[in-house]
Amino acid sequence: MSSENADAGHEHEESSVWDVVVVGAGPAGASAAYAAAVAGRKVLLLEKAELPRYKTCGGGIIGYSRDALPPGFELPLQDRIHAVTFSLNGRLARTRRSKRMLFGLINRPEFDAGLVEQAQKAGAELRTGATVSRVEQHGAAVPDRRTVAVVLAGGETVLARAVVGADGSAGRIGAHVGVKLDQVDLGLEAEIPVPPTVAEDWAGRVLIDWGPMPGSYGWVFPKGDTLTVGVISARGDGAGTKRYLEDFVARLGLAGFEPKISSGHLTRCRSEDSPLSRGRVLVCGDAAGLLEPWTREGISFALRSGRLAGEWAVRVAEAHDAVDARRQALNYAFAIKAGLGVEMSVGRRMLKLFERRPGLLHAVLTGFRPAWNAFAGVTRGTTSLAELVRSHPLAQRALSAMDR
C-alpha cells in the first residue's frame, strides 16, 4: 500500500471514532455532551428512550441548577416559588414567605428535551432508541489502547476516545466503573390534575412535610393545573412509604382527584470511596451516585457533574497513553470531590440529624429567622450547606455531636 493510501486508511479509521460518547440524555448526559461539543469535539449522545420522556422528579430548579445551565437557556418554568409551608407529619404547619423568588419548578420532559437541544446546537449528535449492553476497554472489539468500545443491544459497536456514563444509578456504565452506593431511598410520586380553584391556592407556594419514618418527607409542587405530590424514605419499607403517600394525599384533600401519572424511583447516593472513573470512562449524575443525601436533590448535582465530566472527557480523549488518561480522570474525580463531594458529606450529617430530631429541625426552620434565611440562600444558590456549616460554629458543633 502506498503511503498516500495508508494515510487515507488511517484518516478513515480516525473518522469512525468519536472523541466523546455520552450514554444517557438526562440533565447530566446532556450537560456533558454540551460541554464536550462546545470544546469543538466530535460527540455522540446515546439515549435508550425516545424523547421527550417522563421521569419521576419533583422538578425543583434551585440556584445552583440555574447557574449550571448553558448560556441563553430559557427555563420552561411552570411556577416561581415565593413561599414554603412546612409541616411535621401533617401538624404544626407554618408558611414562610419571601419577596424574592426562592426557586422555580419545571416538568422534566420539556426541561430534558431543551438541554438535549442545546447539546445538539453545540454540535453533538443524538441517537435515541440506543440501549448500551456493555463497555469494553480491552479485547477484540477495541482496536487500540486509546479507544473504548460501546456495544449496543443489537450488537453494533461504537468507538470513542472517552466515554461519559450518565445512564442512571442502575445503568451499565456505573457497573463498569464499579460505583459503590451506601444510601438507597424510594421515592413515590403522583401528577394530580386539579381544578383552577385548587391550583390558585397553591400557586407560588410549595409544601414540605417532614414524614413519619426516619429521614422521610413529602412535597407538593404546583405546576399550573397539576400538582406534583410525592414522598421519599429509605428503601426497605415500601408498604410504609406507599401508606405515607396515600395518607399525605388524603390529608391534603386531594384523594378525590385522579392522578394522570403515578410513578416510583430509587435514588442512590455513592459511598465516599466510590470510584468516578475507570480507564477512559467517567461517570456523572445518578450514574455516579451524585445527589444531596438529605433532600435527595439531584438536578443540580447532575448538571454540575455533567459539565465537569464533559470538560474532563475532552482531556481524556486527547490523552495519548494510559498514564495521561488516568491523570485526567483523577483530576475529574478531584474536581467532583472538592465541590459536590463536600456538599454530600455535609448532607449525610444533616440527614442523621433529621432522622433523629425532625421536630427540632422543623422548629428551627419555622421559628428561627436565620435558619429560614439560610434555607432561602441554599435554594437561591447564594450559599450551600457546606458553606453554611463552615461559616457557623454552632452548626459545626451540632453536626459534630451527631457524628459521635
Tab-separated table of C-alpha atoms in Angstrom:
chain	number	residue	atom	x	y	z
A	1	MET	CA	0.000	0.000	0.000
A	2	SER	CA	1.367	3.439	-0.868
A	3	SER	CA	1.949	5.940	1.936
A	4	GLU	CA	-0.878	8.055	0.467
A	5	ASN	CA	-3.321	5.153	0.682
A	6	ALA	CA	-2.074	4.271	4.169
A	7	ASP	CA	-2.722	7.842	5.311
A	8	ALA	CA	-6.202	7.718	3.752
A	9	GLY	CA	-6.924	4.478	5.558
A	10	HIS	CA	-5.746	5.979	8.869
A	11	GLU	CA	-7.963	9.031	8.340
A	12	HIS	CA	-10.940	6.778	7.631
A	13	GLU	CA	-10.255	4.838	10.830
A	14	GLU	CA	-9.997	8.068	12.848
A	15	SER	CA	-13.206	9.439	11.364
A	16	SER	CA	-15.127	6.396	12.593
A	17	VAL	CA	-14.055	7.036	16.192
A	18	TRP	CA	-15.969	9.601	18.262
A	19	ASP	CA	-13.995	11.858	20.570
A	20	VAL	CA	-16.609	11.528	23.307
A	21	VAL	CA	-19.617	9.218	23.588
A	22	VAL	CA	-22.133	10.120	26.292
A	23	VAL	CA	-24.556	7.437	27.461
A	24	GLY	CA	-27.847	8.829	28.775
A	25	ALA	CA	-29.606	12.061	27.738
A	26	GLY	CA	-30.870	13.295	31.091
A	27	PRO	CA	-29.579	16.551	32.619
A	28	ALA	CA	-26.154	15.032	33.406
A	29	GLY	CA	-25.661	13.479	29.970
A	30	ALA	CA	-26.951	16.475	28.045
A	31	SER	CA	-24.682	18.764	30.080
A	32	ALA	CA	-21.681	16.522	29.414
A	33	ALA	CA	-22.446	16.367	25.691
A	34	TYR	CA	-22.860	20.148	25.549
A	35	ALA	CA	-19.563	20.787	27.353
A	36	ALA	CA	-17.617	18.436	25.082
A	37	ALA	CA	-19.297	19.722	21.909
A	38	VAL	CA	-18.689	23.370	22.811
A	39	ALA	CA	-14.996	22.465	23.050
A	40	GLY	CA	-15.188	21.503	19.378
A	41	ARG	CA	-15.086	17.747	19.820
A	42	LYS	CA	-16.964	15.080	17.883
A	43	VAL	CA	-19.669	14.000	20.344
A	44	LEU	CA	-22.332	11.285	20.233
A	45	LEU	CA	-25.171	11.292	22.758
A	46	LEU	CA	-26.908	7.915	23.184
A	47	GLU	CA	-30.350	7.561	24.792
A	48	LYS	CA	-32.293	4.320	25.101
A	49	ALA	CA	-35.719	6.017	25.250
A	50	GLU	CA	-37.467	8.260	22.768
A	51	LEU	CA	-37.566	11.912	23.800
A	52	PRO	CA	-39.316	13.572	25.484
A	53	ARG	CA	-39.929	11.025	28.252
A	54	TYR	CA	-41.276	11.255	31.806
A	55	LYS	CA	-39.014	10.989	34.858
A	56	THR	CA	-40.052	10.700	38.488
A	57	CYS	CA	-38.797	14.036	39.833
A	58	GLY	CA	-40.183	16.950	41.792
A	59	GLY	CA	-38.708	19.314	39.229
A	60	GLY	CA	-37.309	21.956	41.571
A	61	ILE	CA	-34.661	24.199	39.981
A	62	ILE	CA	-32.550	25.799	42.704
A	63	GLY	CA	-29.942	28.476	42.148
A	64	TYR	CA	-27.069	26.062	41.589
A	65	SER	CA	-29.074	24.350	38.849
A	66	ARG	CA	-29.884	27.641	37.151
A	67	ASP	CA	-26.247	28.739	37.259
A	68	ALA	CA	-25.073	25.475	35.660
A	69	LEU	CA	-27.309	25.773	32.586
A	70	PRO	CA	-25.902	26.544	29.130
A	71	PRO	CA	-25.722	30.274	28.342
A	72	GLY	CA	-29.001	31.554	26.985
A	73	PHE	CA	-31.002	28.505	28.078
A	74	GLU	CA	-34.592	29.514	28.789
A	75	LEU	CA	-36.061	27.590	31.688
A	76	PRO	CA	-39.555	26.227	30.903
A	77	LEU	CA	-40.819	27.264	34.335
A	78	GLN	CA	-44.272	26.110	35.371
A	79	ASP	CA	-44.218	28.225	38.541
A	80	ARG	CA	-41.982	30.556	40.545
A	81	ILE	CA	-41.909	29.806	44.249
A	82	HIS	CA	-42.027	32.586	46.841
A	83	ALA	CA	-43.457	30.673	49.822
A	84	VAL	CA	-42.881	27.377	51.613
A	85	THR	CA	-45.279	25.713	54.032
A	86	PHE	CA	-43.518	23.355	56.457
A	87	SER	CA	-45.397	20.716	58.427
A	88	LEU	CA	-44.408	17.908	60.798
A	89	ASN	CA	-46.287	14.819	59.603
A	90	GLY	CA	-49.330	16.983	58.916
A	91	ARG	CA	-49.081	19.015	62.142
A	92	LEU	CA	-47.704	22.407	63.168
A	93	ALA	CA	-47.948	23.840	59.652
A	94	ARG	CA	-46.337	27.216	59.154
A	95	THR	CA	-45.733	29.177	55.967
A	96	ARG	CA	-42.646	31.247	55.318
A	97	ARG	CA	-42.662	33.823	52.506
A	98	SER	CA	-40.067	35.691	50.504
A	99	LYS	CA	-40.310	38.724	48.242
A	100	ARG	CA	-37.580	37.260	46.038
A	101	MET	CA	-38.088	34.008	44.166
A	102	LEU	CA	-36.750	31.000	46.068
A	103	PHE	CA	-36.650	28.516	43.190
A	104	GLY	CA	-38.513	27.508	40.042
A	105	LEU	CA	-40.460	24.419	39.038
A	106	ILE	CA	-40.215	22.575	35.735
A	107	ASN	CA	-41.598	19.448	34.083
A	108	ARG	CA	-38.750	17.093	33.305
A	109	PRO	CA	-39.797	16.105	29.746
A	110	GLU	CA	-39.594	19.714	28.494
A	111	PHE	CA	-36.532	20.540	30.585
A	112	ASP	CA	-34.544	17.495	29.484
A	113	ALA	CA	-35.525	17.961	25.839
A	114	GLY	CA	-34.366	21.581	25.994
A	115	LEU	CA	-30.960	20.571	27.371
A	116	VAL	CA	-30.541	17.966	24.634
A	117	GLU	CA	-31.425	20.588	22.024
A	118	GLN	CA	-28.689	22.846	23.425
A	119	ALA	CA	-26.185	19.988	23.130
A	120	GLN	CA	-27.245	19.403	19.538
A	121	LYS	CA	-26.921	23.098	18.705
A	122	ALA	CA	-23.389	22.936	20.088
A	123	GLY	CA	-22.625	20.120	17.653
A	124	ALA	CA	-23.425	16.883	19.488
A	125	GLU	CA	-25.208	14.141	17.548
A	126	LEU	CA	-28.183	12.428	19.236
A	127	ARG	CA	-29.260	8.811	18.805
A	128	THR	CA	-32.395	7.665	20.617
A	129	GLY	CA	-33.573	4.083	20.964
A	130	ALA	CA	-29.934	3.085	21.565
A	131	THR	CA	-29.555	0.716	24.508
A	132	VAL	CA	-25.995	0.083	25.694
A	133	SER	CA	-25.321	-3.517	26.717
A	134	ARG	CA	-21.693	-3.123	27.809
A	135	VAL	CA	-18.483	-1.129	27.553
A	136	GLU	CA	-15.142	-2.704	26.669
A	137	GLN	CA	-11.677	-1.196	27.104
A	138	HIS	CA	-9.784	-4.363	26.159
A	139	GLY	CA	-10.398	-7.236	23.750
A	140	ALA	CA	-11.160	-7.865	20.117
A	141	ALA	CA	-13.673	-5.014	19.804
A	142	VAL	CA	-11.059	-2.446	20.888
A	143	PRO	CA	-8.591	-1.534	18.094
A	144	ASP	CA	-6.034	0.201	20.352
A	145	ARG	CA	-5.438	1.391	23.897
A	146	ARG	CA	-6.729	4.871	23.117
A	147	THR	CA	-10.184	3.549	22.273
A	148	VAL	CA	-13.272	2.423	24.188
A	149	ALA	CA	-15.889	0.170	22.590
A	150	VAL	CA	-19.526	0.899	23.456
A	151	VAL	CA	-21.536	-2.184	22.483
A	152	LEU	CA	-25.245	-1.646	21.779
A	153	ALA	CA	-28.001	-4.155	22.444
A	154	GLY	CA	-28.319	-5.007	18.748
A	155	GLY	CA	-24.632	-5.876	18.506
A	156	GLU	CA	-23.411	-2.629	16.930
A	157	THR	CA	-20.151	-1.280	18.330
A	158	VAL	CA	-19.481	2.442	18.703
A	159	LEU	CA	-15.873	3.533	19.245
A	160	ALA	CA	-14.774	6.513	21.319
A	161	ARG	CA	-11.664	8.114	22.794
A	162	ALA	CA	-13.605	8.772	26.008
A	163	VAL	CA	-16.980	7.720	27.393
A	164	VAL	CA	-19.204	9.530	29.881
A	165	GLY	CA	-21.744	7.401	31.734
A	166	ALA	CA	-24.928	9.306	32.590
A	167	ASP	CA	-27.353	6.387	32.285
A	168	GLY	CA	-28.766	6.447	35.810
A	169	SER	CA	-27.959	4.757	39.084
A	170	ALA	CA	-28.817	1.290	37.755
A	171	GLY	CA	-27.086	1.786	34.395
A	172	ARG	CA	-24.398	-0.233	32.658
A	173	ILE	CA	-21.653	2.378	32.869
A	174	GLY	CA	-21.730	2.746	36.639
A	175	ALA	CA	-21.451	-1.034	36.933
A	176	HIS	CA	-18.457	-0.989	34.568
A	177	VAL	CA	-16.712	1.686	36.644
A	178	GLY	CA	-17.574	-0.102	39.898
A	179	VAL	CA	-19.644	2.639	41.543
A	180	LYS	CA	-20.429	1.802	45.174
A	181	LEU	CA	-23.631	3.017	46.830
A	182	ASP	CA	-24.301	3.412	50.536
A	183	GLN	CA	-27.750	5.053	50.654
A	184	VAL	CA	-30.788	3.924	48.675
A	185	ASP	CA	-34.157	5.634	49.003
A	186	LEU	CA	-37.575	5.050	47.469
A	187	GLY	CA	-39.458	7.993	46.023
A	188	LEU	CA	-43.136	7.741	45.063
A	189	GLU	CA	-44.868	10.482	43.126
A	190	ALA	CA	-48.221	11.371	41.595
A	191	GLU	CA	-49.025	14.031	38.997
A	192	ILE	CA	-52.513	15.190	40.008
A	193	PRO	CA	-54.602	17.467	37.745
A	194	VAL	CA	-56.688	19.880	39.837
A	195	PRO	CA	-59.412	22.446	39.078
A	196	PRO	CA	-58.486	26.152	38.833
A	197	THR	CA	-59.707	26.945	42.356
A	198	VAL	CA	-57.314	24.381	43.862
A	199	ALA	CA	-54.445	25.349	41.560
A	200	GLU	CA	-54.863	29.003	42.547
A	201	ASP	CA	-54.493	28.134	46.225
A	202	TRP	CA	-51.108	26.508	45.552
A	203	ALA	CA	-49.689	28.980	43.023
A	204	GLY	CA	-46.252	30.228	44.079
A	205	ARG	CA	-46.167	28.030	47.185
A	206	VAL	CA	-44.812	24.564	47.945
A	207	LEU	CA	-45.400	22.272	50.905
A	208	ILE	CA	-42.642	20.283	52.608
A	209	ASP	CA	-43.850	17.755	55.179
A	210	TRP	CA	-41.381	16.020	57.495
A	211	GLY	CA	-42.669	12.454	57.425
A	212	PRO	CA	-43.444	9.675	59.930
A	213	MET	CA	-40.476	7.431	59.066
A	214	PRO	CA	-36.862	8.375	59.884
A	215	GLY	CA	-35.450	10.557	57.130
A	216	SER	CA	-38.723	10.723	55.194
A	217	TYR	CA	-40.501	13.758	53.855
A	218	GLY	CA	-43.236	14.684	51.388
A	219	TRP	CA	-43.750	17.552	48.987
A	220	VAL	CA	-46.353	19.361	46.912
A	221	PHE	CA	-45.013	21.263	43.900
A	222	PRO	CA	-47.562	23.278	41.862
A	223	LYS	CA	-47.208	23.321	38.082
A	224	GLY	CA	-50.137	25.185	36.598
A	225	ASP	CA	-53.185	22.937	36.595
A	226	THR	CA	-51.234	19.979	38.025
A	227	LEU	CA	-49.781	19.297	41.468
A	228	THR	CA	-46.698	17.091	41.746
A	229	VAL	CA	-47.172	15.255	45.047
A	230	GLY	CA	-44.524	12.875	46.331
A	231	VAL	CA	-42.815	11.271	49.305
A	232	ILE	CA	-39.401	9.705	49.860
A	233	SER	CA	-37.934	7.449	52.532
A	234	ALA	CA	-35.235	4.841	52.979
A	235	ARG	CA	-35.714	1.711	50.891
A	236	GLY	CA	-36.850	-1.327	52.837
A	237	ASP	CA	-40.375	-0.341	53.831
A	238	GLY	CA	-42.139	0.059	50.521
A	239	ALA	CA	-45.549	-0.550	52.092
A	240	GLY	CA	-44.912	2.158	54.681
A	241	THR	CA	-43.779	4.613	52.023
A	242	LYS	CA	-46.865	3.893	49.936
A	243	ARG	CA	-49.061	4.356	53.007
A	244	TYR	CA	-47.368	7.679	53.747
A	245	LEU	CA	-48.160	8.906	50.218
A	246	GLU	CA	-51.781	7.759	50.459
A	247	ASP	CA	-52.237	9.425	53.856
A	248	PHE	CA	-50.455	12.553	52.633
A	249	VAL	CA	-52.703	12.897	49.577
A	250	ALA	CA	-55.837	12.287	51.654
A	251	ARG	CA	-54.776	14.802	54.307
A	252	LEU	CA	-54.314	17.437	51.613
A	253	GLY	CA	-57.863	16.876	50.353
A	254	LEU	CA	-56.610	15.571	47.003
A	255	ALA	CA	-57.777	11.957	47.223
A	256	GLY	CA	-60.782	12.687	45.019
A	257	PHE	CA	-58.645	13.713	42.042
A	258	GLU	CA	-57.337	11.018	39.679
A	259	PRO	CA	-53.564	11.172	39.071
A	260	LYS	CA	-52.574	11.258	35.412
A	261	ILE	CA	-49.238	9.643	36.305
A	262	SER	CA	-48.192	7.587	39.327
A	263	SER	CA	-44.566	6.511	39.466
A	264	GLY	CA	-41.715	5.379	41.677
A	265	HIS	CA	-37.947	5.653	41.583
A	266	LEU	CA	-34.946	4.575	43.633
A	267	THR	CA	-32.367	7.257	44.393
A	268	ARG	CA	-28.846	6.088	45.201
A	269	CYS	CA	-26.003	8.013	46.864
A	270	ARG	CA	-22.399	6.989	46.316
A	271	SER	CA	-20.134	5.920	49.151
A	272	GLU	CA	-17.316	8.360	49.801
A	273	ASP	CA	-14.671	5.993	48.419
A	274	SER	CA	-16.625	5.083	45.292
A	275	PRO	CA	-14.700	5.452	42.004
A	276	LEU	CA	-15.707	8.063	39.445
A	277	SER	CA	-13.756	6.626	36.538
A	278	ARG	CA	-12.167	3.531	35.063
A	279	GLY	CA	-9.656	3.937	32.279
A	280	ARG	CA	-11.188	6.268	29.699
A	281	VAL	CA	-14.701	6.016	31.164
A	282	LEU	CA	-16.114	8.672	33.516
A	283	VAL	CA	-19.451	8.671	35.360
A	284	CYS	CA	-21.589	11.604	36.468
A	285	GLY	CA	-25.014	12.408	37.886
A	286	ASP	CA	-27.107	9.483	39.118
A	287	ALA	CA	-24.768	7.038	37.375
A	288	ALA	CA	-22.066	8.155	39.808
A	289	GLY	CA	-24.449	8.247	42.779
A	290	LEU	CA	-24.124	12.024	42.981
A	291	LEU	CA	-27.012	13.714	44.756
A	292	GLU	CA	-27.637	15.518	48.027
A	293	PRO	CA	-28.206	12.811	50.694
A	294	TRP	CA	-30.599	14.744	52.933
A	295	THR	CA	-33.029	16.282	50.440
A	296	ARG	CA	-32.114	13.822	47.644
A	297	GLU	CA	-31.928	16.813	45.298
A	298	GLY	CA	-30.278	15.571	42.131
A	299	ILE	CA	-30.781	18.035	39.271
A	300	SER	CA	-28.082	20.493	40.361
A	301	PHE	CA	-25.677	17.612	41.008
A	302	ALA	CA	-26.458	16.189	37.558
A	303	LEU	CA	-25.924	19.500	35.772
A	304	ARG	CA	-22.714	20.370	37.585
A	305	SER	CA	-21.126	16.923	37.455
A	306	GLY	CA	-22.202	16.520	33.828
A	307	ARG	CA	-20.496	19.729	32.812
A	308	LEU	CA	-17.299	18.686	34.611
A	309	ALA	CA	-17.445	15.202	33.076
A	310	GLY	CA	-17.788	16.657	29.589
A	311	GLU	CA	-14.868	19.018	30.109
A	312	TRP	CA	-12.573	16.332	31.506
A	313	ALA	CA	-13.690	13.762	28.930
A	314	VAL	CA	-12.225	16.094	26.304
A	315	ARG	CA	-8.891	15.903	28.094
A	316	VAL	CA	-9.147	12.117	28.433
A	317	ALA	CA	-9.887	11.867	24.704
A	318	GLU	CA	-6.741	13.861	23.963
A	319	ALA	CA	-4.559	11.638	26.163
A	320	HIS	CA	-2.137	9.540	24.095
A	321	ASP	CA	-1.428	6.876	26.711
A	322	ALA	CA	-2.999	5.203	29.735
A	323	VAL	CA	-0.935	7.212	32.214
A	324	ASP	CA	-2.129	10.554	30.865
A	325	ALA	CA	-5.718	9.315	30.594
A	326	ARG	CA	-5.607	8.214	34.225
A	327	ARG	CA	-4.170	11.579	35.262
A	328	GLN	CA	-7.028	13.431	33.595
A	329	ALA	CA	-9.621	11.077	35.101
A	330	LEU	CA	-8.131	11.627	38.566
A	331	ASN	CA	-8.320	15.379	38.014
A	332	TYR	CA	-12.031	14.959	37.246
A	333	ALA	CA	-12.501	12.963	40.455
A	334	PHE	CA	-10.675	15.637	42.431
A	335	ALA	CA	-12.902	18.362	40.984
A	336	ILE	CA	-16.027	16.400	41.926
A	337	LYS	CA	-14.848	15.585	45.447
A	338	ALA	CA	-13.664	19.131	46.158
A	339	GLY	CA	-17.090	20.558	45.336
A	340	LEU	CA	-20.013	18.159	45.213
A	341	GLY	CA	-18.260	15.665	47.494
A	342	VAL	CA	-18.023	18.219	50.290
A	343	GLU	CA	-21.697	19.087	49.898
A	344	MET	CA	-22.611	15.393	50.063
A	345	SER	CA	-20.579	14.923	53.231
A	346	VAL	CA	-22.467	17.728	54.956
A	347	GLY	CA	-25.746	16.367	53.567
A	348	ARG	CA	-25.067	12.964	55.136
A	349	ARG	CA	-24.613	14.593	58.521
A	350	MET	CA	-27.746	16.682	58.044
A	351	LEU	CA	-29.676	13.513	57.251
A	352	LYS	CA	-28.506	11.929	60.524
A	353	LEU	CA	-29.689	14.994	62.421
A	354	PHE	CA	-33.008	14.965	60.581
A	355	GLU	CA	-33.539	11.233	61.202
A	356	ARG	CA	-33.041	11.673	64.942
A	357	ARG	CA	-34.645	15.069	65.540
A	358	PRO	CA	-37.146	16.025	62.823
A	359	GLY	CA	-39.140	18.069	65.327
A	360	LEU	CA	-36.086	20.141	66.199
A	361	LEU	CA	-35.351	20.822	62.550
A	362	HIS	CA	-38.980	21.841	61.979
A	363	ALA	CA	-38.949	24.183	64.969
A	364	VAL	CA	-35.711	25.834	63.882
A	365	LEU	CA	-36.796	26.337	60.259
A	366	THR	CA	-40.216	27.733	61.166
A	367	GLY	CA	-39.302	29.714	64.286
A	368	PHE	CA	-35.717	30.917	63.823
A	369	ARG	CA	-35.337	33.536	61.113
A	370	PRO	CA	-31.603	32.961	60.452
A	371	ALA	CA	-32.418	29.314	59.706
A	372	TRP	CA	-35.111	30.345	57.221
A	373	ASN	CA	-32.694	32.831	55.636
A	374	ALA	CA	-30.138	30.039	55.288
A	375	PHE	CA	-32.745	27.791	53.648
A	376	ALA	CA	-33.633	30.600	51.240
A	377	GLY	CA	-29.944	31.161	50.470
A	378	VAL	CA	-29.453	27.496	49.595
A	379	THR	CA	-32.480	27.428	47.302
A	380	ARG	CA	-31.407	30.646	45.564
A	381	GLY	CA	-27.847	29.417	45.155
A	382	THR	CA	-26.215	32.230	47.137
A	383	THR	CA	-24.822	29.687	49.605
A	384	SER	CA	-24.632	25.925	50.170
A	385	LEU	CA	-24.975	23.569	53.120
A	386	ALA	CA	-21.199	23.176	53.169
A	387	GLU	CA	-20.616	26.953	53.221
A	388	LEU	CA	-23.183	27.410	55.984
A	389	VAL	CA	-21.529	24.809	58.185
A	390	ARG	CA	-18.064	26.258	57.558
A	391	SER	CA	-19.200	29.764	58.485
A	392	HIS	CA	-21.323	28.921	61.550
A	393	PRO	CA	-19.513	27.388	64.567
A	394	LEU	CA	-22.860	26.449	66.165
A	395	ALA	CA	-23.791	24.383	63.116
A	396	GLN	CA	-20.372	22.725	63.179
A	397	ARG	CA	-20.830	21.731	66.834
A	398	ALA	CA	-24.342	20.408	66.221
A	399	LEU	CA	-23.229	18.212	63.321
A	400	SER	CA	-20.116	17.071	65.173
A	401	ALA	CA	-22.334	15.976	68.057
A	402	MET	CA	-24.369	13.835	65.615
A	403	ASP	CA	-21.185	12.084	64.478
A	404	ARG	CA	-20.480	10.798	67.980
